[in-house]
GROMACS .gro file of C-alpha atoms in nm:
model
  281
    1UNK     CA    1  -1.004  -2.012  -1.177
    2UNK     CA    2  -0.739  -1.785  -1.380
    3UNK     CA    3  -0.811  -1.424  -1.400
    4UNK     CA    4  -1.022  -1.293  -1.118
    5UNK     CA    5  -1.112  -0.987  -0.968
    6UNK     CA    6  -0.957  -0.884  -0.611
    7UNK     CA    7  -1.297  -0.854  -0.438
    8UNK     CA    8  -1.370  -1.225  -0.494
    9UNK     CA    9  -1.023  -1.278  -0.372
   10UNK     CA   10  -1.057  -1.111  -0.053
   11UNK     CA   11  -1.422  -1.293  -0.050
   12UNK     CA   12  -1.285  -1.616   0.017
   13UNK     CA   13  -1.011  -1.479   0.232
   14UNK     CA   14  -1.328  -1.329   0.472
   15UNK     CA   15  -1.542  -1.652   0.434
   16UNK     CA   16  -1.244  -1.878   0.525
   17UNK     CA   17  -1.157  -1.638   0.826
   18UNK     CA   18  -0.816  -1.658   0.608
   19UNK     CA   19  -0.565  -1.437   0.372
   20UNK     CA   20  -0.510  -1.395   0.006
   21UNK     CA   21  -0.112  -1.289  -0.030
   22UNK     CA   22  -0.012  -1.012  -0.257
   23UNK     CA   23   0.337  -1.023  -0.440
   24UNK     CA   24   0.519  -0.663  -0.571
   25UNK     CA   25   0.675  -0.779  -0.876
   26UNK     CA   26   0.860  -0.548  -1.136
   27UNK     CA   27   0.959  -0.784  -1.463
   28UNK     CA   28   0.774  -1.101  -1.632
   29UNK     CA   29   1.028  -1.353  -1.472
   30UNK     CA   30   0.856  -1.242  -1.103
   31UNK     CA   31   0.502  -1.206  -1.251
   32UNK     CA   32   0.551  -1.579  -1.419
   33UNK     CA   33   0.697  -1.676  -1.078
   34UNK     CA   34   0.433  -1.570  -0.846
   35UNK     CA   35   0.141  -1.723  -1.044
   36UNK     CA   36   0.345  -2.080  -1.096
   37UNK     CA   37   0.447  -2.079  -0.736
   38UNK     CA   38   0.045  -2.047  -0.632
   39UNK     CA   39  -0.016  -2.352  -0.869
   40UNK     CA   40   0.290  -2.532  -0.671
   41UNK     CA   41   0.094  -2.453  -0.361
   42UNK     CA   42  -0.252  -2.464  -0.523
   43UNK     CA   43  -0.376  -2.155  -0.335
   44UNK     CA   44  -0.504  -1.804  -0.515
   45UNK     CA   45  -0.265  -1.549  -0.519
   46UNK     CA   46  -0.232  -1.160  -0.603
   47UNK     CA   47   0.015  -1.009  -0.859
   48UNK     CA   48   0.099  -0.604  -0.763
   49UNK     CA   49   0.279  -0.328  -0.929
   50UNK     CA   50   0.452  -0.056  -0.702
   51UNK     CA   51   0.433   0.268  -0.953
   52UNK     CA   52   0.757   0.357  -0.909
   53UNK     CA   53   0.788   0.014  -1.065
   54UNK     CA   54   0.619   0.125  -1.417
   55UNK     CA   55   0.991   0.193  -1.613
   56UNK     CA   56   1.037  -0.145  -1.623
   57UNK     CA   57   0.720  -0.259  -1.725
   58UNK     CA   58   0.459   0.010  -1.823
   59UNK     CA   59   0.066  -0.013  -1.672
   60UNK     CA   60  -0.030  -0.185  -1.973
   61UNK     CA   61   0.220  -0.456  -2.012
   62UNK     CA   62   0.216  -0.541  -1.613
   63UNK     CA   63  -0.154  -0.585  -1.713
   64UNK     CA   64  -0.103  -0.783  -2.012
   65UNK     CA   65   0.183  -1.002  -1.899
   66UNK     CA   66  -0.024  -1.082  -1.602
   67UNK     CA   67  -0.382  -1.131  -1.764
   68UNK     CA   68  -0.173  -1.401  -1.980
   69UNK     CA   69  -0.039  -1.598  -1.713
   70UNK     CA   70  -0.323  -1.592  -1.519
   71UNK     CA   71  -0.560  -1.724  -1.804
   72UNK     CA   72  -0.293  -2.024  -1.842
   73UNK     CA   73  -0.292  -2.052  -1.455
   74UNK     CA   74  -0.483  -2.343  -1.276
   75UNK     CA   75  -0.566  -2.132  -0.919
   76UNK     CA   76  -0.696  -1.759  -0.907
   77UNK     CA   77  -0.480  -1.490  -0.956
   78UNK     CA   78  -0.582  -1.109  -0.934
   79UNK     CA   79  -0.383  -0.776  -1.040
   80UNK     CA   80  -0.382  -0.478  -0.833
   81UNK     CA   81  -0.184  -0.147  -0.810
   82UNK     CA   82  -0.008  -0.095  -0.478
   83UNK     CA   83   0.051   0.251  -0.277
   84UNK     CA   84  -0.059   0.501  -0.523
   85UNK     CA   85  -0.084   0.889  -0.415
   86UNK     CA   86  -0.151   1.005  -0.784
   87UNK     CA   87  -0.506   1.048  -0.912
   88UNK     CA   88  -0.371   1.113  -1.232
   89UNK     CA   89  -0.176   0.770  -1.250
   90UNK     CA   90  -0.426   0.566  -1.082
   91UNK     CA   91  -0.646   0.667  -1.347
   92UNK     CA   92  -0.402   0.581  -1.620
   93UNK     CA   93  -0.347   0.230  -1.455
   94UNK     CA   94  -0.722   0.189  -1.444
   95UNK     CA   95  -0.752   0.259  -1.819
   96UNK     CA   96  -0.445   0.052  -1.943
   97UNK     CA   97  -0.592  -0.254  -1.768
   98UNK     CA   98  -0.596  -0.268  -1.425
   99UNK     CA   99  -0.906  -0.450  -1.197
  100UNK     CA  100  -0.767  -0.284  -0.906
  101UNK     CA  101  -0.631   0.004  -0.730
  102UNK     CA  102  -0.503   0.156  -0.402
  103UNK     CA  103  -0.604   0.484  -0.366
  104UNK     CA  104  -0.295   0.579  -0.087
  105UNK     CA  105  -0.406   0.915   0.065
  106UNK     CA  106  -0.236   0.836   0.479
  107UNK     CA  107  -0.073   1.079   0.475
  108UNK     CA  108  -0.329   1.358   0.409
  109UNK     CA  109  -0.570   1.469   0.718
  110UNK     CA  110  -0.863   1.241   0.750
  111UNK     CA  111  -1.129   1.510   0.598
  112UNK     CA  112  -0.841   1.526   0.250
  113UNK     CA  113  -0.801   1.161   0.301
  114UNK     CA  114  -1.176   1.103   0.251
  115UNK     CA  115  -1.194   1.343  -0.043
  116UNK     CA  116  -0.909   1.202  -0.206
  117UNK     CA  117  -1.016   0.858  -0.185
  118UNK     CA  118  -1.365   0.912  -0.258
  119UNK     CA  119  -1.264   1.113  -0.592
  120UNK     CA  120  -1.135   0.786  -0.741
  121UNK     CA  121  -1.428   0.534  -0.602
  122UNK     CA  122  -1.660   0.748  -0.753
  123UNK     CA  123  -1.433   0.688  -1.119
  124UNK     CA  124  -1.343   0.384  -1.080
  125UNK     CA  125  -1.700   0.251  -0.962
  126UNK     CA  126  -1.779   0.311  -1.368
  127UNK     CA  127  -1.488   0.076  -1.454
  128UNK     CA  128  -1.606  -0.185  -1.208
  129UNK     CA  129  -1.250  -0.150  -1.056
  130UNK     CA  130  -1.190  -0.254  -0.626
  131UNK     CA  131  -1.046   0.037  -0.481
  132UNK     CA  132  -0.806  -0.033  -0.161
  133UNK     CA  133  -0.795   0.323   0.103
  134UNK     CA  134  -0.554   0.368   0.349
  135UNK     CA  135  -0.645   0.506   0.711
  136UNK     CA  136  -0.341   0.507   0.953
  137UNK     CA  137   0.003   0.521   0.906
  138UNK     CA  138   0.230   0.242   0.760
  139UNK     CA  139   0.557   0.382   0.741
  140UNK     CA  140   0.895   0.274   0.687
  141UNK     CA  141   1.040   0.054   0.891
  142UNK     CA  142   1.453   0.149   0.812
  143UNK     CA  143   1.344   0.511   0.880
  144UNK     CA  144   1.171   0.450   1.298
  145UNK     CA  145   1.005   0.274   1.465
  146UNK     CA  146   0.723   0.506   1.427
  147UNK     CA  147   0.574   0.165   1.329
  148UNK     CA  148   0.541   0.061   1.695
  149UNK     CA  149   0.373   0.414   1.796
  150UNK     CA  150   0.033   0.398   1.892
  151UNK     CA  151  -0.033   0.721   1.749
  152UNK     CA  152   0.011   0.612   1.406
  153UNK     CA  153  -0.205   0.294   1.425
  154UNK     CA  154  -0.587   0.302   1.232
  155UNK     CA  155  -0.832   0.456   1.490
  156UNK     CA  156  -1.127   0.251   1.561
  157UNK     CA  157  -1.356   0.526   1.543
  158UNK     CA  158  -1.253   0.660   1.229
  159UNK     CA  159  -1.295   0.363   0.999
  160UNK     CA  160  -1.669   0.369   0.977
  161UNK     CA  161  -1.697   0.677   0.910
  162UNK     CA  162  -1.411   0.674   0.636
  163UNK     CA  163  -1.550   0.356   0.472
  164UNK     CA  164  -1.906   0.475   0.438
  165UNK     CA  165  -1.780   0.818   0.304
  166UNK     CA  166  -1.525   0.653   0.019
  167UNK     CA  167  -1.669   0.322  -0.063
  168UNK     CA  168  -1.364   0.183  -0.064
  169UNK     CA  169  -1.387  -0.222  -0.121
  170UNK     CA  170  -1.081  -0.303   0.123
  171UNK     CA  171  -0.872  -0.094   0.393
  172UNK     CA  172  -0.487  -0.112   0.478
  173UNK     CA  173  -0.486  -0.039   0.848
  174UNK     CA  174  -0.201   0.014   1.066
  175UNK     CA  175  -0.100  -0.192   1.400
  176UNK     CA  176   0.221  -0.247   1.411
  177UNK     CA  177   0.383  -0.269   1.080
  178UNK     CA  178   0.626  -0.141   0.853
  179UNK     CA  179   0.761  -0.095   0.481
  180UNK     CA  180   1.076  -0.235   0.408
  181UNK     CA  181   1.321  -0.419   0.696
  182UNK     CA  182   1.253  -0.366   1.017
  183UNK     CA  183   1.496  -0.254   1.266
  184UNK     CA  184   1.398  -0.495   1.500
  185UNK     CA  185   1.121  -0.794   1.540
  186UNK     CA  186   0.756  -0.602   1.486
  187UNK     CA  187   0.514  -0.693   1.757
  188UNK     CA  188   0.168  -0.651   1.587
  189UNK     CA  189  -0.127  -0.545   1.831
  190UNK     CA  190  -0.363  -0.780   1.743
  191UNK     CA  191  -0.647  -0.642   2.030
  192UNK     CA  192  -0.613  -0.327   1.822
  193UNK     CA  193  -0.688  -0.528   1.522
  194UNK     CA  194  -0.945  -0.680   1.672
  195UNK     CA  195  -1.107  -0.341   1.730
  196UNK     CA  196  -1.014  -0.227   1.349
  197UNK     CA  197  -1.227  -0.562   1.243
  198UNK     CA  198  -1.520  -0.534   1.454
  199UNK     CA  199  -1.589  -0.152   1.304
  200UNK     CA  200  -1.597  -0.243   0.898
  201UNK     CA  201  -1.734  -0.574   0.734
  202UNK     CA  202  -1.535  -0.473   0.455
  203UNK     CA  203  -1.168  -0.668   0.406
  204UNK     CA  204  -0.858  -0.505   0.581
  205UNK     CA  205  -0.493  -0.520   0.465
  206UNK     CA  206  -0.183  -0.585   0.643
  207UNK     CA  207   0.109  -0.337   0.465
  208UNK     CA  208   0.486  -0.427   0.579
  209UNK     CA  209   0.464  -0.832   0.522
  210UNK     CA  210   0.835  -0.872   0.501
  211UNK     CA  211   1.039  -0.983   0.839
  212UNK     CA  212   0.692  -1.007   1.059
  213UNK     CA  213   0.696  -1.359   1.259
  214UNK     CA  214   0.449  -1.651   1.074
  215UNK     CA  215   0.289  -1.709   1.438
  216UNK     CA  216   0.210  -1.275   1.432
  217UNK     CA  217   0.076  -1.357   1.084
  218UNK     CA  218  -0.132  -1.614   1.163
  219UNK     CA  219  -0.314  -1.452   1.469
  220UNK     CA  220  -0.338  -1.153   1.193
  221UNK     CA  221  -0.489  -1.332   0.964
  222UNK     CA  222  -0.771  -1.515   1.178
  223UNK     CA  223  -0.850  -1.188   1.323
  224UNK     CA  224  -0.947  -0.980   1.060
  225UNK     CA  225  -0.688  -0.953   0.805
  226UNK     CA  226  -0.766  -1.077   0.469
  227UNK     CA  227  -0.471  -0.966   0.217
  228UNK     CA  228  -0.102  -0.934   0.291
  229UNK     CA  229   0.140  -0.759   0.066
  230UNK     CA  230   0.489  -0.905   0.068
  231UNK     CA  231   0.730  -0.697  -0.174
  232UNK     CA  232   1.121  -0.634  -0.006
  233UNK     CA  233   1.167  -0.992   0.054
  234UNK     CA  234   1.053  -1.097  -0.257
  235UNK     CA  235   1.264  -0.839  -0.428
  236UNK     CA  236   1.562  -0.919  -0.238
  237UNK     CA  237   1.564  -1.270  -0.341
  238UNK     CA  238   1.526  -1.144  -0.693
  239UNK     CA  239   1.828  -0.907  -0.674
  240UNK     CA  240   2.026  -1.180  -0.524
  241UNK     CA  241   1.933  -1.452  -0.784
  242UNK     CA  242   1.971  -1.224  -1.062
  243UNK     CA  243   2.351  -1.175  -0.946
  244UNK     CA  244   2.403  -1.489  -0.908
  245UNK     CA  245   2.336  -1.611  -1.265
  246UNK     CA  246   2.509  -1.283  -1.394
  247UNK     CA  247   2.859  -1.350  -1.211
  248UNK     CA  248   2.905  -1.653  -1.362
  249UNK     CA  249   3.156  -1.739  -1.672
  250UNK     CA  250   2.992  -1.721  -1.979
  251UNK     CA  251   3.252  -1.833  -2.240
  252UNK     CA  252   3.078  -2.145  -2.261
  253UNK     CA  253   2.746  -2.109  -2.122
  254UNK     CA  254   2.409  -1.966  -2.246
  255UNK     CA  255   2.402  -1.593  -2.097
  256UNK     CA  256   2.012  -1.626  -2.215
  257UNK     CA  257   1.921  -1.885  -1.962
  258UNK     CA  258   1.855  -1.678  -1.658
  259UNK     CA  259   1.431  -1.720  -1.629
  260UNK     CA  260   1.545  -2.076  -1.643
  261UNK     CA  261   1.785  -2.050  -1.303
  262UNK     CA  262   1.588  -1.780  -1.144
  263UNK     CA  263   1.207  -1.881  -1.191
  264UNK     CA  264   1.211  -2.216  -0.995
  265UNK     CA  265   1.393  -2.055  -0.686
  266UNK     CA  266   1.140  -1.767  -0.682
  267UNK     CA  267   0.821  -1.981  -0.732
  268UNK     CA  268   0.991  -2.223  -0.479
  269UNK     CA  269   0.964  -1.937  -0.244
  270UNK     CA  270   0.631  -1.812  -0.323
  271UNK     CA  271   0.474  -2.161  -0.270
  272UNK     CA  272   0.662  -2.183   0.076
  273UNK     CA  273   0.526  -1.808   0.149
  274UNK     CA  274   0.164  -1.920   0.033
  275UNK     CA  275   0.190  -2.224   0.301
  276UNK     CA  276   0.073  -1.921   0.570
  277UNK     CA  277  -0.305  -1.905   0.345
  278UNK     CA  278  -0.538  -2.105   0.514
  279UNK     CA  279  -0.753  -2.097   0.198
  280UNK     CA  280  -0.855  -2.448   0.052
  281UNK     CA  281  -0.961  -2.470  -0.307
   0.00000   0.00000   0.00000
């Protein structure tokens, strides 16, 4: 159990036909949460940073914090770095710690995309670090609904070819998802997915977790997908406890007690998000 790298993660997600779920977090009180809200639910889970994240918590302590709760923690728990575009601070994560790493290059033309993700398998191969690519476009769902445009989604034919050139150990494909909160309810193309799947052996990645339906999830997850990242939501109910505990009247109480009020409600709802794993340890 305790500290474990992503690829055995996503191994039992792909064995189980199942999904390991990945958590954004940005301060110890989430990090802390996520890993005692798997225990609650006993299922392995994924800490992530987002590097716009790092002000609050450099690479290093992220790492740290995490690699200490997870060595206390009774289920798996892995650390990865989500959407990076940066070779220069994906290596810098990879040296202050870091098991694993998105190398985010969608945006970039498939041939620059390749290049770009291949330049930091080939460094992080000597770390023994996963490396997650990106082929398709996730975007953001408050922006469009580019999300819902075909044109956008992963193309079948391209992922062999991408994942043999790059090495990567997972792929975040596109079908119907979004960043952020959607406009309206996402309709994920799971045939598409279905044709994403049968071109790699190698895990794929559902970007945009937030505000799609459980039953669109679950058809996901038995057809192909293998790790889910869930950040807004999580945040949101972070923002909104953290207010909370902050607008009260102190002139008698302990201003110092917020992990205390805030930790149980956010592992509470980690453990209920973690019910969608079909992972049995």
């Amino acid at each position: 159990m305790s500290f474990v790298k992503v690829r055995d993660l996503l191994e039992m997600g792909k064995k189980n036909h199942a999904c390991v779920l990945a958590f954004d977090a940005a301060d110890v009180n989430m990090i802390s949460s996520v890993i005692k809200g798997a225990e609650m639910a006993n299922k392995p889970v994924m800490v992530m940073l987002y590097p716009g994240m790092r002000n609050i918590l450099p690479f290093g302590v992220f790492a740290e914090v995490t690699r200490y709760y997870a060595e206390r923690a009774s289920v798996p728990v892995g650390l990865h770095l989500d959407h990076c575009s940066d070779f220069d601070m994906i290596m810098e994560a990879i040296h202050e710690g870091f098991p694993s790493v998105m190398a985010d290059g969608s945006v970039l033309p498939l041939k620059e995309n390749i290049t770009f993700t291949r330049k930091v398998v080939e460094v992080a191969k000597n770390f023994d670090v996963d490396v997650e690519g990106e082929l398709g476009h996730v975007g953001t769902a408050a922006d469009s609904d580019e999300f819902s445009r075909k044109e956008f989604f992963t193309r079948p034919d391209e992922v062999k070819t991408f994942v043999e050139k790059t090495g990567v150990t997972s792929l975040a494909v596109s079908f119907g998802s979004a960043h952020g909160l959607y406009k309206s309810t996402p309709k994920l193309d799971i045939e598409h997915l279905k044709e994403l799947d049968a071109a790699t052996d190698i895990p794929l990645v559902l970007h945009g977790g937030t505000g799609i339906p459980d039953d669109q999830l679950s058809l996901a997850f038995s057809n192909g997908i293998n790790k889910i990242n869930i950040g807004t939501e999580f945040f949101n109910l972070n923002t909104r406890l953290n207010q909370e505990f902050f607008a009260q009247d102190f002139s008698n109480g302990d201003p110092f007690a917020f992990p205390e009020y805030i930790q149980p409600k956010l592992a509470e709802y980690i453990a209920k998000r973690l019910e969608l794993s079909k992972i049995q340890l």
